[in-house]
PDB file of C-alpha atoms and ligand atoms in Angstrom:
ATOM      1  CA  MET A   1       0.000   0.000   0.000  1.00 47.00           C
ATOM      2  CA  GLN A   2       1.190   3.519  -0.718  1.00 45.00           C
ATOM      3  CA  HIS A   3       1.879   6.196   1.861  1.00 46.00           C
ATOM      4  CA  GLN A   4       3.051   3.894   4.631  1.00 43.00           C
ATOM      5  CA  GLN A   5       5.148   6.721   5.978  1.00 42.00           C
ATOM      6  CA  THR A   6       2.114   8.614   7.134  1.00 69.00           C
ATOM      7  CA  ILE A   7       0.737   5.599   8.953  1.00 93.00           C
ATOM      8  CA  GLN A   8       3.733   3.810  10.401  1.00 94.00           C
ATOM      9  CA  PRO A   9       6.036   6.300  12.150  1.00 95.00           C
ATOM     10  CA  GLN A  10       9.697   5.428  12.679  1.00 95.00           C
ATOM     11  CA  PRO A  11      10.738   4.323  16.185  1.00 96.00           C
ATOM     12  CA  GLY A  12      11.890   7.388  18.111  1.00 94.00           C
ATOM     13  CA  GLN A  13       9.988   9.789  15.885  1.00 95.00           C
ATOM     14  CA  GLN A  14       8.196  12.499  17.885  1.00 96.00           C
ATOM     15  CA  ILE A  15       4.459  12.225  17.206  1.00 96.00           C
ATOM     16  CA  ASN A  16       2.347  15.318  16.807  1.00 96.00           C
ATOM     17  CA  LEU A  17      -1.194  14.146  16.115  1.00 96.00           C
ATOM     18  CA  ALA A  18      -2.240  17.501  14.690  1.00 94.00           C
ATOM     19  CA  GLY A  19      -0.066  16.522  11.731  1.00 93.00           C
ATOM     20  CA  TYR A  20      -2.118  13.372  11.033  1.00 95.00           C
ATOM     21  CA  ASP A  21      -5.320  13.840   9.057  1.00 95.00           C
ATOM     22  CA  PRO A  22      -8.095  11.524  10.327  1.00 97.00           C
ATOM     23  CA  ASP A  23      -9.822  11.937   6.933  1.00 96.00           C
ATOM     24  CA  TYR A  24      -6.790  10.708   4.997  1.00 96.00           C
ATOM     25  CA  THR A  25      -7.484   7.973   2.443  1.00 95.00           C
ATOM     26  CA  GLY A  26      -4.331   8.056   0.325  1.00 93.00           C
ATOM     27  CA  ASP A  27      -5.027   7.533  -3.370  1.00 92.00           C
ATOM     28  CA  TRP A  28      -7.743   5.010  -2.641  1.00 95.00           C
ATOM     29  CA  GLU A  29     -11.317   5.036  -3.860  1.00 96.00           C
ATOM     30  CA  LYS A  30     -13.869   3.327  -1.704  1.00 98.00           C
ATOM     31  CA  ASP A  31     -14.892   0.604  -4.183  1.00 98.00           C
ATOM     32  CA  LEU A  32     -11.360  -0.431  -4.947  1.00 98.00           C
ATOM     33  CA  ALA A  33     -10.431  -0.321  -1.255  1.00 97.00           C
ATOM     34  CA  ARG A  34     -13.360  -2.589  -0.398  1.00 98.00           C
ATOM     35  CA  ARG A  35     -12.260  -5.093  -3.028  1.00 98.00           C
ATOM     36  CA  GLN A  36      -8.690  -5.047  -1.763  1.00 98.00           C
ATOM     37  CA  PHE A  37     -10.032  -5.474   1.773  1.00 97.00           C
ATOM     38  CA  LYS A  38     -11.984  -8.599   0.739  1.00 97.00           C
ATOM     39  CA  ASP A  39      -8.806  -9.947  -0.761  1.00 97.00           C
ATOM     40  CA  ASN A  40      -6.943  -9.224   2.493  1.00 97.00           C
ATOM     41  CA  GLN A  41      -9.664 -11.010   4.460  1.00 97.00           C
ATOM     42  CA  GLU A  42      -9.174 -14.141   2.383  1.00 97.00           C
ATOM     43  CA  ARG A  43      -5.434 -14.004   2.838  1.00 97.00           C
ATOM     44  CA  MET A  44      -5.830 -13.477   6.589  1.00 97.00           C
ATOM     45  CA  ASP A  45      -8.035 -16.527   6.794  1.00 97.00           C
ATOM     46  CA  ALA A  46      -5.446 -18.673   5.006  1.00 97.00           C
ATOM     47  CA  LEU A  47      -2.583 -17.248   7.074  1.00 98.00           C
ATOM     48  CA  GLN A  48      -4.475 -17.821  10.324  1.00 98.00           C
ATOM     49  CA  ASN A  49      -4.917 -21.445   9.355  1.00 97.00           C
ATOM     50  CA  VAL A  50      -1.186 -22.013   8.950  1.00 98.00           C
ATOM     51  CA  LEU A  51      -0.432 -19.960  12.102  1.00 98.00           C
ATOM     52  CA  TYR A  52      -2.661 -22.356  14.021  1.00 98.00           C
ATOM     53  CA  ALA A  53      -1.269 -25.463  12.342  1.00 97.00           C
ATOM     54  CA  GLU A  54       2.381 -24.512  12.657  1.00 98.00           C
ATOM     55  CA  HIS A  55       1.950 -23.585  16.324  1.00 97.00           C
ATOM     56  CA  LYS A  56       5.156 -21.561  16.509  1.00 98.00           C
ATOM     57  CA  HIS A  57       4.108 -17.917  16.507  1.00 98.00           C
ATOM     58  CA  ALA A  58       1.304 -15.823  17.938  1.00 98.00           C
ATOM     59  CA  LEU A  59      -0.107 -12.487  16.804  1.00 98.00           C
ATOM     60  CA  LEU A  60      -1.215  -9.775  19.224  1.00 98.00           C
ATOM     61  CA  ILE A  61      -3.321  -6.917  17.894  1.00 98.00           C
ATOM     62  CA  VAL A  62      -3.740  -3.932  20.216  1.00 98.00           C
ATOM     63  CA  LEU A  63      -6.556  -1.480  19.493  1.00 98.00           C
ATOM     64  CA  GLN A  64      -6.666   1.922  21.143  1.00 98.00           C
ATOM     65  CA  ALA A  65      -8.896   4.894  20.342  1.00 98.00           C
ATOM     66  CA  MET A  66     -11.064   7.570  21.852  1.00 98.00           C
ATOM     67  CA  ASP A  67     -14.709   6.590  22.521  1.00 98.00           C
ATOM     68  CA  ALA A  68     -16.573   5.893  19.262  1.00 98.00           C
ATOM     69  CA  GLY A  69     -13.200   5.573  17.547  1.00 98.00           C
ATOM     70  CA  GLY A  70     -14.220   2.251  15.984  1.00 98.00           C
ATOM     71  CA  LYS A  71     -12.522  -0.407  18.108  1.00 98.00           C
ATOM     72  CA  ASP A  72     -15.584  -2.659  18.261  1.00 97.00           C
ATOM     73  CA  SER A  73     -16.464  -2.313  14.607  1.00 97.00           C
ATOM     74  CA  THR A  74     -12.849  -2.936  13.588  1.00 98.00           C
ATOM     75  CA  ILE A  75     -12.929  -6.227  15.459  1.00 98.00           C
ATOM     76  CA  ARG A  76     -16.228  -7.214  13.882  1.00 97.00           C
ATOM     77  CA  LYS A  77     -15.314  -6.142  10.368  1.00 96.00           C
ATOM     78  CA  VAL A  78     -11.634  -6.985  10.040  1.00 94.00           C
ATOM     79  CA  MET A  79     -11.917 -10.363  11.736  1.00 93.00           C
ATOM     80  CA  GLU A  80     -15.201 -11.495  10.177  1.00 93.00           C
ATOM     81  CA  GLY A  81     -13.608 -13.992   7.816  1.00 85.00           C
ATOM     82  CA  ILE A  82     -11.369 -15.663  10.402  1.00 93.00           C
ATOM     83  CA  ASN A  83     -11.946 -18.972  12.138  1.00 94.00           C
ATOM     84  CA  PRO A  84     -13.228 -17.990  15.636  1.00 94.00           C
ATOM     85  CA  GLN A  85     -11.431 -20.973  17.125  1.00 95.00           C
ATOM     86  CA  GLY A  86      -8.090 -19.318  16.516  1.00 96.00           C
ATOM     87  CA  VAL A  87      -8.933 -15.878  17.878  1.00 97.00           C
ATOM     88  CA  HIS A  88      -9.148 -14.616  21.431  1.00 97.00           C
ATOM     89  CA  VAL A  89     -10.630 -11.125  21.951  1.00 97.00           C
ATOM     90  CA  TRP A  90     -10.258  -9.421  25.286  1.00 98.00           C
ATOM     91  CA  SER A  91     -11.776  -6.061  26.300  1.00 98.00           C
ATOM     92  CA  PHE A  92     -10.066  -4.317  29.176  1.00 98.00           C
ATOM     93  CA  LYS A  93     -12.412  -2.382  31.448  1.00 98.00           C
ATOM     94  CA  GLN A  94     -11.783  -0.514  34.660  1.00 97.00           C
ATOM     95  CA  PRO A  95      -9.533  -2.722  36.772  1.00 98.00           C
ATOM     96  CA  THR A  96     -11.169  -4.737  39.546  1.00 98.00           C
ATOM     97  CA  PRO A  97      -9.991  -4.323  43.165  1.00 98.00           C
ATOM     98  CA  GLU A  98      -8.053  -7.566  42.781  1.00 98.00           C
ATOM     99  CA  GLU A  99      -6.351  -6.345  39.616  1.00 98.00           C
ATOM    100  CA  LEU A 100      -5.460  -3.063  41.297  1.00 98.00           C
ATOM    101  CA  ASP A 101      -3.666  -5.002  44.028  1.00 98.00           C
ATOM    102  CA  HIS A 102      -1.179  -6.225  41.413  1.00 98.00           C
ATOM    103  CA  ASP A 103       1.191  -4.450  39.034  1.00 98.00           C
ATOM    104  CA  PHE A 104      -0.603  -2.951  36.010  1.00 98.00           C
ATOM    105  CA  LEU A 105       0.652  -5.624  33.615  1.00 98.00           C
ATOM    106  CA  TRP A 106      -0.527  -8.579  35.694  1.00 98.00           C
ATOM    107  CA  ARG A 107      -4.006  -8.662  34.180  1.00 98.00           C
ATOM    108  CA  ILE A 108      -2.614  -8.046  30.707  1.00 98.00           C
ATOM    109  CA  HIS A 109      -0.026 -10.806  30.607  1.00 98.00           C
ATOM    110  CA  GLN A 110      -2.511 -13.629  31.092  1.00 97.00           C
ATOM    111  CA  HIS A 111      -4.368 -12.638  27.912  1.00 98.00           C
ATOM    112  CA  VAL A 112      -1.314 -12.527  25.654  1.00 98.00           C
ATOM    113  CA  PRO A 113      -2.071 -15.070  22.901  1.00 98.00           C
ATOM    114  CA  ALA A 114      -0.602 -18.547  23.078  1.00 98.00           C
ATOM    115  CA  LYS A 115       1.335 -20.038  20.171  1.00 98.00           C
ATOM    116  CA  GLY A 116      -0.890 -20.550  17.149  1.00 98.00           C
ATOM    117  CA  MET A 117      -3.399 -17.924  18.264  1.00 98.00           C
ATOM    118  CA  ILE A 118      -4.407 -14.407  17.309  1.00 98.00           C
ATOM    119  CA  GLY A 119      -5.140 -12.219  20.350  1.00 98.00           C
ATOM    120  CA  ILE A 120      -6.995  -8.934  20.108  1.00 98.00           C
ATOM    121  CA  PHE A 121      -6.907  -6.347  22.863  1.00 98.00           C
ATOM    122  CA  ASN A 122      -9.853  -3.951  22.848  1.00 98.00           C
ATOM    123  CA  ARG A 123      -8.115  -1.321  25.009  1.00 98.00           C
ATOM    124  CA  SER A 124      -4.998  -2.536  26.733  1.00 98.00           C
ATOM    125  CA  HIS A 125      -2.128  -1.724  29.087  1.00 98.00           C
ATOM    126  CA  TYR A 126      -2.015   1.654  27.320  1.00 99.00           C
ATOM    127  CA  GLU A 127      -5.033   2.737  29.366  1.00 98.00           C
ATOM    128  CA  ASP A 128      -2.547   2.878  32.238  1.00 98.00           C
ATOM    129  CA  VAL A 129      -0.756   5.816  30.590  1.00 98.00           C
ATOM    130  CA  LEU A 130      -3.935   7.350  29.090  1.00 98.00           C
ATOM    131  CA  VAL A 131      -7.065   7.492  31.275  1.00 98.00           C
ATOM    132  CA  VAL A 132      -4.942   6.873  34.368  1.00 98.00           C
ATOM    133  CA  ARG A 133      -2.690   9.805  33.532  1.00 98.00           C
ATOM    134  CA  VAL A 134      -5.438  12.217  32.463  1.00 98.00           C
ATOM    135  CA  ASN A 135      -7.570  11.459  35.518  1.00 98.00           C
ATOM    136  CA  LYS A 136      -4.555  11.440  37.837  1.00 98.00           C
ATOM    137  CA  LEU A 137      -5.450   7.999  39.195  1.00 98.00           C
ATOM    138  CA  VAL A 138      -1.840   7.424  40.289  1.00 98.00           C
ATOM    139  CA  PRO A 139       1.010   9.852  41.134  1.00 98.00           C
ATOM    140  CA  ASP A 140       2.978  11.268  38.171  1.00 98.00           C
ATOM    141  CA  ASP A 141       6.124   9.282  38.831  1.00 98.00           C
ATOM    142  CA  VAL A 142       4.119   6.044  38.717  1.00 98.00           C
ATOM    143  CA  TRP A 143       2.646   6.501  35.236  1.00 98.00           C
ATOM    144  CA  GLN A 144       5.856   8.099  33.956  1.00 98.00           C
ATOM    145  CA  ALA A 145       7.798   4.929  34.755  1.00 98.00           C
ATOM    146  CA  ARG A 146       5.297   2.860  32.779  1.00 98.00           C
ATOM    147  CA  TYR A 147       6.556   3.646  29.275  1.00 98.00           C
ATOM    148  CA  ASP A 148       9.771   1.776  30.078  1.00 98.00           C
ATOM    149  CA  HIS A 149       7.814  -0.993  31.763  1.00 98.00           C
ATOM    150  CA  ILE A 150       5.625  -1.358  28.679  1.00 99.00           C
ATOM    151  CA  ASN A 151       8.592  -1.467  26.291  1.00 98.00           C
ATOM    152  CA  ALA A 152      10.303  -4.131  28.400  1.00 98.00           C
ATOM    153  CA  PHE A 153       7.106  -6.181  28.678  1.00 99.00           C
ATOM    154  CA  GLU A 154       6.444  -6.004  24.946  1.00 99.00           C
ATOM    155  CA  ARG A 155      10.064  -6.989  24.338  1.00 98.00           C
ATOM    156  CA  LEU A 156       9.624 -10.034  26.540  1.00 98.00           C
ATOM    157  CA  ILE A 157       6.560 -11.272  24.704  1.00 98.00           C
ATOM    158  CA  ALA A 158       8.021 -10.432  21.286  1.00 98.00           C
ATOM    159  CA  ASP A 159      11.128 -12.455  22.191  1.00 98.00           C
ATOM    160  CA  SER A 160       8.787 -15.289  23.110  1.00 98.00           C
ATOM    161  CA  GLY A 161       7.336 -15.519  19.596  1.00 98.00           C
ATOM    162  CA  VAL A 162       4.507 -12.981  19.692  1.00 98.00           C
ATOM    163  CA  THR A 163       4.261 -10.571  16.773  1.00 98.00           C
ATOM    164  CA  ILE A 164       2.782  -7.324  18.110  1.00 98.00           C
ATOM    165  CA  LEU A 165       0.806  -4.818  16.039  1.00 98.00           C
ATOM    166  CA  LYS A 166      -0.611  -1.742  17.767  1.00 98.00           C
ATOM    167  CA  PHE A 167      -3.254   0.377  16.075  1.00 98.00           C
ATOM    168  CA  TYR A 168      -4.295   3.809  17.221  1.00 98.00           C
ATOM    169  CA  LEU A 169      -7.580   4.619  15.456  1.00 98.00           C
ATOM    170  CA  HIS A 170      -7.339   8.331  14.812  1.00 98.00           C
ATOM    171  CA  ILE A 171     -10.720  10.078  14.533  1.00 98.00           C
ATOM    172  CA  SER A 172     -11.416  13.803  14.691  1.00 98.00           C
ATOM    173  CA  LYS A 173     -13.351  15.455  17.491  1.00 98.00           C
ATOM    174  CA  ALA A 174     -16.052  16.387  14.958  1.00 98.00           C
ATOM    175  CA  GLU A 175     -16.354  12.745  13.839  1.00 98.00           C
ATOM    176  CA  GLN A 176     -16.747  11.635  17.453  1.00 98.00           C
ATOM    177  CA  LYS A 177     -19.603  14.146  17.838  1.00 98.00           C
ATOM    178  CA  GLU A 178     -21.343  12.704  14.781  1.00 98.00           C
ATOM    179  CA  ARG A 179     -20.946   9.148  16.013  1.00 98.00           C
ATOM    180  CA  PHE A 180     -22.257  10.063  19.482  1.00 98.00           C
ATOM    181  CA  GLU A 181     -25.248  11.794  17.862  1.00 97.00           C
ATOM    182  CA  ASP A 182     -25.857   8.665  15.830  1.00 97.00           C
ATOM    183  CA  ARG A 183     -25.912   6.617  18.996  1.00 96.00           C
ATOM    184  CA  LEU A 184     -28.520   8.977  20.447  1.00 97.00           C
ATOM    185  CA  LYS A 185     -30.666   8.891  17.303  1.00 97.00           C
ATOM    186  CA  GLU A 186     -30.756   5.159  16.670  1.00 96.00           C
ATOM    187  CA  PRO A 187     -32.535   3.013  19.281  1.00 96.00           C
ATOM    188  CA  ASP A 188     -30.325   0.015  18.490  1.00 96.00           C
ATOM    189  CA  LYS A 189     -27.298   2.091  19.382  1.00 95.00           C
ATOM    190  CA  HIS A 190     -28.598   3.671  22.610  1.00 96.00           C
ATOM    191  CA  TRP A 191     -26.841   1.053  24.693  1.00 96.00           C
ATOM    192  CA  LYS A 192     -23.538   2.238  23.280  1.00 95.00           C
ATOM    193  CA  PHE A 193     -24.036   5.748  24.577  1.00 95.00           C
ATOM    194  CA  SER A 194     -22.862   6.618  28.047  1.00 95.00           C
ATOM    195  CA  ARG A 195     -23.099  10.048  29.666  1.00 96.00           C
ATOM    196  CA  GLY A 196     -19.737   9.155  31.178  1.00 95.00           C
ATOM    197  CA  ASP A 197     -18.177   9.584  27.720  1.00 96.00           C
ATOM    198  CA  LEU A 198     -18.905  13.326  27.783  1.00 97.00           C
ATOM    199  CA  PRO A 199     -16.410  14.362  30.485  1.00 97.00           C
ATOM    200  CA  VAL A 200     -13.809  12.314  28.574  1.00 97.00           C
ATOM    201  CA  ARG A 201     -14.641  14.205  25.370  1.00 98.00           C
ATOM    202  CA  LYS A 202     -14.209  17.466  27.262  1.00 98.00           C
ATOM    203  CA  ARG A 203     -10.618  16.521  27.966  1.00 98.00           C
ATOM    204  CA  TRP A 204      -9.886  15.713  24.316  1.00 98.00           C
ATOM    205  CA  ASP A 205      -6.682  17.764  24.222  1.00 98.00           C
ATOM    206  CA  ASP A 206      -5.319  16.121  27.369  1.00 98.00           C
ATOM    207  CA  TYR A 207      -6.001  12.722  25.827  1.00 98.00           C
ATOM    208  CA  MET A 208      -4.267  13.724  22.591  1.00 98.00           C
ATOM    209  CA  ALA A 209      -1.200  14.770  24.600  1.00 98.00           C
ATOM    210  CA  ALA A 210      -1.257  11.450  26.466  1.00 98.00           C
ATOM    211  CA  TYR A 211      -1.633   9.539  23.175  1.00 98.00           C
ATOM    212  CA  GLU A 212       1.243  11.461  21.630  1.00 98.00           C
ATOM    213  CA  ASP A 213       3.552  10.397  24.466  1.00 98.00           C
ATOM    214  CA  ALA A 214       2.451   6.760  24.271  1.00 98.00           C
ATOM    215  CA  LEU A 215       2.827   6.717  20.477  1.00 98.00           C
ATOM    216  CA  THR A 216       6.245   8.374  20.693  1.00 98.00           C
ATOM    217  CA  ARG A 217       7.760   6.525  23.632  1.00 98.00           C
ATOM    218  CA  CYS A 218       6.397   3.034  22.984  1.00 98.00           C
ATOM    219  CA  ASN A 219       6.898   2.826  19.226  1.00 98.00           C
ATOM    220  CA  THR A 220       9.594   0.178  19.067  1.00 98.00           C
ATOM    221  CA  ALA A 221      10.962  -2.114  16.375  1.00 97.00           C
ATOM    222  CA  TRP A 222       9.467  -5.088  18.239  1.00 98.00           C
ATOM    223  CA  ALA A 223       6.060  -3.511  18.885  1.00 98.00           C
ATOM    224  CA  PRO A 224       5.308  -0.799  16.334  1.00 98.00           C
ATOM    225  CA  TRP A 225       2.403   1.642  16.456  1.00 98.00           C
ATOM    226  CA  TYR A 226       0.261   2.354  13.431  1.00 98.00           C
ATOM    227  CA  ILE A 227      -1.572   5.661  13.363  1.00 98.00           C
ATOM    228  CA  VAL A 228      -4.680   4.725  11.400  1.00 98.00           C
ATOM    229  CA  PRO A 229      -6.728   7.497   9.785  1.00 97.00           C
ATOM    230  CA  ALA A 230     -10.123   6.303  11.016  1.00 98.00           C
ATOM    231  CA  ASN A 231     -12.812   8.814  10.047  1.00 98.00           C
ATOM    232  CA  HIS A 232     -13.516   6.610   6.999  1.00 98.00           C
ATOM    233  CA  LYS A 233     -14.223   3.068   8.109  1.00 98.00           C
ATOM    234  CA  TRP A 234     -13.445   1.537   4.722  1.00 98.00           C
ATOM    235  CA  TYR A 235      -9.949   3.039   4.757  1.00 97.00           C
ATOM    236  CA  ARG A 236      -9.389   2.060   8.377  1.00 97.00           C
ATOM    237  CA  ASP A 237     -10.299  -1.560   7.573  1.00 98.00           C
ATOM    238  CA  LEU A 238      -7.981  -1.587   4.585  1.00 97.00           C
ATOM    239  CA  VAL A 239      -5.001  -0.218   6.515  1.00 97.00           C
ATOM    240  CA  ILE A 240      -5.407  -2.625   9.414  1.00 97.00           C
ATOM    241  CA  SER A 241      -6.036  -5.729   7.308  1.00 97.00           C
ATOM    242  CA  ASP A 242      -3.064  -4.813   5.156  1.00 97.00           C
ATOM    243  CA  ALA A 243      -0.752  -4.530   8.167  1.00 97.00           C
ATOM    244  CA  ILE A 244      -1.970  -7.877   9.516  1.00 97.00           C
ATOM    245  CA  VAL A 245      -1.447  -9.661   6.194  1.00 98.00           C
ATOM    246  CA  ARG A 246       2.059  -8.244   5.827  1.00 97.00           C
ATOM    247  CA  ALA A 247       3.016  -9.144   9.400  1.00 98.00           C
ATOM    248  CA  LEU A 248       1.777 -12.723   9.023  1.00 98.00           C
ATOM    249  CA  GLU A 249       3.394 -13.166   5.609  1.00 98.00           C
ATOM    250  CA  SER A 250       6.741 -12.004   6.965  1.00 98.00           C
ATOM    251  CA  LEU A 251       6.744 -14.962   9.375  1.00 98.00           C
ATOM    252  CA  HIS A 252       7.141 -17.367   6.403  1.00 98.00           C
ATOM    253  CA  MET A 253       5.065 -19.993   8.165  1.00 98.00           C
ATOM    254  CA  GLU A 254       4.724 -23.550   6.979  1.00 97.00           C
ATOM    255  CA  TYR A 255       2.358 -26.397   7.680  1.00 97.00           C
ATOM    256  CA  PRO A 256       3.979 -29.040   9.868  1.00 96.00           C
ATOM    257  CA  ALA A 257       5.441 -32.026   8.013  1.00 95.00           C
ATOM    258  CA  PRO A 258       2.836 -34.749   7.593  1.00 93.00           C
ATOM    259  CA  GLU A 259       3.249 -38.188   9.101  1.00 94.00           C
ATOM    260  CA  PRO A 260       5.365 -40.353   6.788  1.00 94.00           C
ATOM    261  CA  ASP A 261       3.832 -42.570   4.113  1.00 95.00           C
ATOM    262  CA  LEU A 262       0.387 -40.996   4.163  1.00 94.00           C
ATOM    263  CA  ASP A 263      -0.121 -42.302   0.631  1.00 92.00           C
ATOM    264  CA  LYS A 264      -0.060 -45.831   2.026  1.00 95.00           C
ATOM    265  CA  VAL A 265      -2.787 -45.220   4.587  1.00 96.00           C
ATOM    266  CA  LYS A 266      -6.037 -47.032   3.858  1.00 95.00           C
ATOM    267  CA  ILE A 267      -9.120 -45.980   5.772  1.00 96.00           C
ATOM    268  CA  PRO A 268     -10.909 -49.172   6.866  1.00 96.00           C
ATOM    269  CA  ASP A 269     -14.590 -49.562   5.921  1.00 94.00           C
TER     270      ASP A 269
HETATM  271  P1  AMP B 301     -15.644   0.595  27.117  1.00 56.68           P
HETATM  272  O1  AMP B 301     -14.436   0.267  26.326  1.00 56.68           O
HETATM  273  O2  AMP B 301     -16.502   1.661  26.490  1.00 56.68           O
HETATM  274  O3  AMP B 301     -16.434  -0.602  27.543  1.00 56.68           O
HETATM  275  O4  AMP B 301     -15.170   1.284  28.486  1.00 56.68           O
HETATM  276  C1  AMP B 301     -14.205   0.715  29.303  1.00 56.68           C
HETATM  277  C2  AMP B 301     -13.751   1.779  30.289  1.00 56.68           C
HETATM  278  O5  AMP B 301     -12.751   1.219  31.131  1.00 56.68           O
HETATM  279  C3  AMP B 301     -13.161   2.996  29.615  1.00 56.68           C
HETATM  280  O6  AMP B 301     -13.696   4.159  30.161  1.00 56.68           O
HETATM  281  C4  AMP B 301     -11.681   2.874  29.965  1.00 56.68           C
HETATM  282  O7  AMP B 301     -11.043   4.116  30.049  1.00 56.68           O
HETATM  283  C5  AMP B 301     -11.734   2.155  31.295  1.00 56.68           C
HETATM  284  N1  AMP B 301     -10.463   1.518  31.596  1.00 56.68           N
HETATM  285  C6  AMP B 301      -9.838   0.542  30.912  1.00 56.68           C
HETATM  286  N2  AMP B 301      -8.648   0.243  31.477  1.00 56.68           N
HETATM  287  C7  AMP B 301      -8.511   1.069  32.541  1.00 56.68           C
HETATM  288  C8  AMP B 301      -7.494   1.256  33.517  1.00 56.68           C
HETATM  289  N3  AMP B 301      -6.362   0.534  33.517  1.00 56.68           N
HETATM  290  N4  AMP B 301      -7.693   2.187  34.472  1.00 56.68           N
HETATM  291  C9  AMP B 301      -8.840   2.913  34.479  1.00 56.68           C
HETATM  292  N5  AMP B 301      -9.823   2.797  33.596  1.00 56.68           N
HETATM  293  C10 AMP B 301      -9.677   1.878  32.626  1.00 56.68           C
HETATM  294 MG1   MG B 302     -17.545   3.305  25.886  1.00 56.68          MG
END
């Protein structure tokens, strides 16, 4: 795909989100993008099958975004062609009292995908440097130390055979307003609306600053961030499916060798 440079920043590169257009769609037209997406879905399905069979690698997909940023619909849409048996989706909510009695990565680590599996995090350990920072849920020095903790943790799991892809779904504040209004208008979407999302929206700029630090400080060679222009769902789906296909293809996976002499096996009546 063209224009990778606008979507996959270099490790160490300082991120300024004002420089990323949430409406960006490259040179793509919607129809063509949808066709390419279908193609990616088919390739993902085939690659997932060999990932499962080979049982050597795992893939972890981390999704972060503001409310109404499209995390749920990305999971539904991008993964729709994949065998559910090979996928584990986990949504991280406010930590329980038990979880809060442990280090912030304790609850995360147990959901890291096992060999052969694709794991999807709907929110993640990044909440611990986002909502936790903006709402001052822990002292400054505690969340500030977490960027290093996160990089070391992601290094550990990457070294253990987990390919990590992190997607920040970048929507504009105006797009969030439209999506919230949609949720208020459509009865089937009322359940998705929470008044609690409004104080978060009010602190949009604080969240952008927190995202910029996470995207800058935790964008490593072993766990790269993608900044996905996400106002247009069809482009978002294309970018994410494309990154997944490329990551899986680069593993050069193979089906395990069959048992010897399969051609001599006769299935008894
Ligand atoms: P939702 O994704 O809409 O179901 O909402 C989940 C809520 O849990 C969001 O408001 C998150 O900010 C919140 N949340 C997730 N992880 C944490 C965390 N580590 N600390 C505090 N709040 C969190
Ligand atoms: Mg919500």
